[in-house]
Amino acid sequence: MFEAVEELLVEHADLEKRLADPSVHADQANARKLAKRYAELTPITRTYLSWKQAGDDIEAAREFAAEDPDFFAEVKDSEARREELTEELRLLLVPRDPNDDKDVILEVKAGEGGEESALFAGDLLRMYLRYAERVGWKTEIIDANESDLGGYKDVSVAVKTKGGTEPGNGVWARLKYEGGVHRVQRVPATESQGRIHTSAAGVLVTPEAEEVEVEIHANDLRIDVYRSSGPGGQSVNTTDSAVRITHLPTGIVASCQNEKSQLQNKEQAMRILRSRLLAAAQEEAEREASDARRSQVRTVDRSERIRTYNFPENRISDHRTGFKSYNLDQVLDGDLNAVIQSCVDADAAAKLAAAQEN
């Protein structure tokens, strides 16, 4: 492991020199690529240097302890510190998800449960918007289909960083674990007998694709236009401004009716379509990958029911990691860090175990 780190230190030093050269920044795309790699290697370099310093501290403390037993406590402290740094370094060396720095398109869809499910979808949307606000991300509602009582039948929102982020703190790095079925247990607003009901909403998170990442041929698209509608089918526009785009080779569909013009709706629908096609291509690549490649991709299963929100007990439970807490009201107000971190930690542990087996 440490031989590999020494090579990364050499690469880090080389990148630092290259980024200090003004001529490198004439090619902005290449400069961004170099800066991204430099940012990835910086925590590894910093941790490794601390690890080496801890080793020097242990040797020095042992020398002093040979003459003065009071220094044995310092030996123990330095050894414990080095163990912590060793574990931290192992985690940093686990291959990263290449999409971690990407922005995302997050979609929430009501499931079975009618208006109650739509209201819960609205609660989830607010939770993600509040979380994004807390961590300093930008959000943009791309498309929304509201229900009669103010919930959402489905809604799509773009979530973006406002600038560079530390490795592991990008939008996809944190929100990729949110995809799946979210279950709610509570007394619905529509329930007159006070009985607790269970309903669900689905969340889909995809990294937002750049145009250069996904090749889409015009002949592969069927574009349908129709009249936008609001809650209860009430007409919102008197022109056919809503757009539905179908990618014929895959059958993937994206639609948008939020904007006032057909052109704007088409542009937003294409954003969603690009992200869905990128996600589909990456999932196909993962399915065909070797065991070695598969060990590098995220291991937390996103296809099953992932989380339960129990209102009577003010409890939130993540079924993948075993995380449980009794601050559901705070979580729904955007305090999601602890829940997400349990997924990040479980994913890292699984990847580390897989890497050690290979």
Coordinates of C-alpha atoms in Angstrom, one line a residue, residues 96-267:
R96 CA -13.5 6.6 -6.0
D97 CA -16.7 6.7 -7.9
P98 CA -15.7 8.8 -11.0
N99 CA -19.1 10.6 -10.8
D100 CA -18.6 11.9 -7.3
D101 CA -17.9 15.5 -8.3
K102 CA -20.9 15.6 -10.7
D103 CA -24.1 17.6 -10.1
V104 CA -27.4 15.6 -10.2
I105 CA -30.9 15.6 -11.3
L106 CA -33.1 14.3 -8.5
E107 CA -36.6 13.1 -9.2
V108 CA -39.4 12.3 -6.7
K109 CA -42.4 10.4 -7.8
A110 CA -45.6 9.6 -5.8
G111 CA -46.3 5.8 -5.5
E112 CA -49.4 3.9 -4.3
G113 CA -51.4 5.9 -1.8
G114 CA -53.0 8.6 -3.9
E115 CA -53.0 12.1 -2.4
E116 CA -51.1 10.9 0.8
S117 CA -48.3 9.6 -1.4
A118 CA -48.2 12.9 -3.3
L119 CA -48.0 14.8 -0.1
F120 CA -45.2 12.7 1.1
A121 CA -43.4 13.3 -2.2
G122 CA -43.7 17.0 -1.4
D123 CA -42.2 16.4 2.0
L124 CA -39.2 14.6 0.5
L125 CA -38.7 17.4 -2.0
R126 CA -38.7 20.0 0.7
M127 CA -36.2 17.8 2.7
Y128 CA -33.8 17.8 -0.2
L129 CA -34.2 21.5 -0.9
R130 CA -33.5 22.3 2.7
Y131 CA -30.5 20.0 2.8
A132 CA -29.1 21.6 -0.3
E133 CA -29.6 25.0 1.3
R134 CA -27.8 23.9 4.5
V135 CA -24.7 22.6 2.6
G136 CA -24.6 25.5 0.1
W137 CA -25.8 23.9 -3.1
K138 CA -28.0 25.5 -5.7
T139 CA -31.3 24.0 -6.7
E140 CA -33.6 24.4 -9.7
I141 CA -37.0 22.9 -10.2
I142 CA -37.0 21.5 -13.8
D143 CA -40.4 20.0 -14.0
A144 CA -43.3 19.5 -11.5
N145 CA -46.7 17.9 -11.7
E146 CA -48.6 19.0 -8.6
S147 CA -51.5 17.1 -7.0
D148 CA -54.9 18.6 -5.9
L149 CA -53.8 19.0 -2.2
G150 CA -50.5 20.6 -2.9
G151 CA -48.3 17.5 -3.1
Y152 CA -46.4 16.3 -6.1
K153 CA -47.3 13.4 -8.5
D154 CA -43.7 13.8 -9.8
V155 CA -41.1 16.5 -9.6
S156 CA -37.6 16.9 -11.0
V157 CA -34.9 19.2 -9.5
A158 CA -31.4 19.9 -10.6
V159 CA -28.9 20.2 -7.6
K160 CA -25.6 21.9 -8.2
T161 CA -22.5 23.0 -6.3
K162 CA -21.7 26.7 -6.2
G163 CA -18.0 26.0 -6.8
G164 CA -15.3 23.4 -6.2
T165 CA -15.8 20.9 -3.5
E166 CA -13.5 18.6 -1.4
P167 CA -13.3 15.0 -2.8
G168 CA -16.2 13.0 -1.4
N169 CA -18.4 16.1 -0.8
G170 CA -19.8 16.6 -4.3
V171 CA -23.5 16.4 -4.9
W172 CA -23.5 12.9 -6.4
A173 CA -21.1 11.7 -3.7
R174 CA -23.7 12.5 -1.1
L175 CA -27.1 12.2 -2.8
K176 CA -26.4 9.0 -4.8
Y177 CA -27.6 6.9 -1.9
E178 CA -31.1 8.5 -1.9
G179 CA -32.3 6.6 -4.9
G180 CA -34.9 4.0 -4.1
V181 CA -38.3 3.6 -2.4
H182 CA -39.0 5.7 0.7
R183 CA -41.8 4.5 2.9
V184 CA -43.9 6.7 5.3
Q185 CA -46.1 5.7 8.2
R186 CA -48.4 8.4 9.6
V187 CA -52.0 9.5 9.9
P188 CA -52.8 11.1 6.4
A189 CA -54.4 14.5 6.2
T190 CA -57.3 12.7 4.3
E191 CA -57.9 10.2 7.2
S192 CA -60.9 11.0 9.3
Q193 CA -60.6 8.1 11.7
G194 CA -57.1 8.8 12.9
R195 CA -55.7 5.5 11.6
I196 CA -52.0 5.2 10.6
H197 CA -51.5 4.5 6.9
T198 CA -48.4 3.3 5.1
S199 CA -47.6 4.7 1.6
A200 CA -44.4 5.3 -0.4
A201 CA -42.7 7.6 -2.9
G202 CA -39.8 6.8 -5.2
V203 CA -36.6 8.8 -5.6
L204 CA -34.3 8.6 -8.6
V205 CA -30.9 10.3 -8.6
T206 CA -28.8 10.5 -11.7
P207 CA -25.5 12.4 -12.3
E208 CA -26.2 15.3 -14.7
A209 CA -24.6 14.6 -18.0
E210 CA -22.7 17.1 -20.1
E211 CA -23.6 17.1 -23.8
V212 CA -20.2 15.7 -24.8
E213 CA -20.8 12.7 -22.5
V214 CA -23.8 11.3 -24.2
E215 CA -24.2 11.1 -28.0
I216 CA -27.8 11.5 -29.0
H217 CA -28.9 11.4 -32.7
A218 CA -31.9 13.4 -33.8
N219 CA -33.2 10.5 -35.7
D220 CA -33.4 8.5 -32.5
L221 CA -35.8 10.9 -30.9
R222 CA -39.6 11.2 -31.0
I223 CA -40.7 14.5 -29.8
D224 CA -44.4 15.0 -28.8
V225 CA -45.9 18.3 -27.8
Y226 CA -49.1 18.6 -25.7
R227 CA -51.0 21.1 -23.5
S228 CA -49.7 21.6 -20.0
S229 CA -52.0 20.9 -17.2
G230 CA -52.1 21.6 -13.5
P231 CA -53.9 20.0 -10.5
G232 CA -57.1 18.4 -11.4
G233 CA -56.4 18.7 -15.1
Q234 CA -57.1 22.4 -15.1
S235 CA -55.6 23.9 -18.3
V236 CA -52.5 26.1 -17.6
N237 CA -51.5 26.9 -21.1
T238 CA -53.7 27.5 -24.2
T239 CA -50.9 26.4 -26.5
D240 CA -49.1 23.0 -26.9
S241 CA -46.0 24.0 -24.9
A242 CA -45.3 20.8 -22.9
V243 CA -42.8 18.5 -24.4
R244 CA -42.3 14.7 -24.2
I245 CA -39.1 13.2 -25.7
T246 CA -38.7 9.5 -26.3
H247 CA -35.3 7.9 -27.0
L248 CA -36.4 5.2 -29.5
P249 CA -33.4 2.8 -29.1
T250 CA -33.8 2.5 -25.3
G251 CA -37.4 3.6 -24.8
I252 CA -36.3 6.1 -22.1
V253 CA -38.8 9.0 -21.9
A254 CA -38.3 12.5 -20.4
S255 CA -40.9 15.3 -20.3
C256 CA -41.2 18.9 -19.1
Q257 CA -44.2 21.3 -18.9
N258 CA -42.9 23.8 -16.3
E259 CA -41.6 26.5 -18.7
K260 CA -43.8 28.8 -20.7
S261 CA -42.3 28.1 -24.1
Q262 CA -42.0 24.9 -26.0
L263 CA -38.3 25.5 -26.7
Q264 CA -37.5 26.0 -23.0
N265 CA -39.4 22.8 -22.1
K266 CA -37.5 20.9 -24.8
E267 CA -34.2 22.0 -23.4

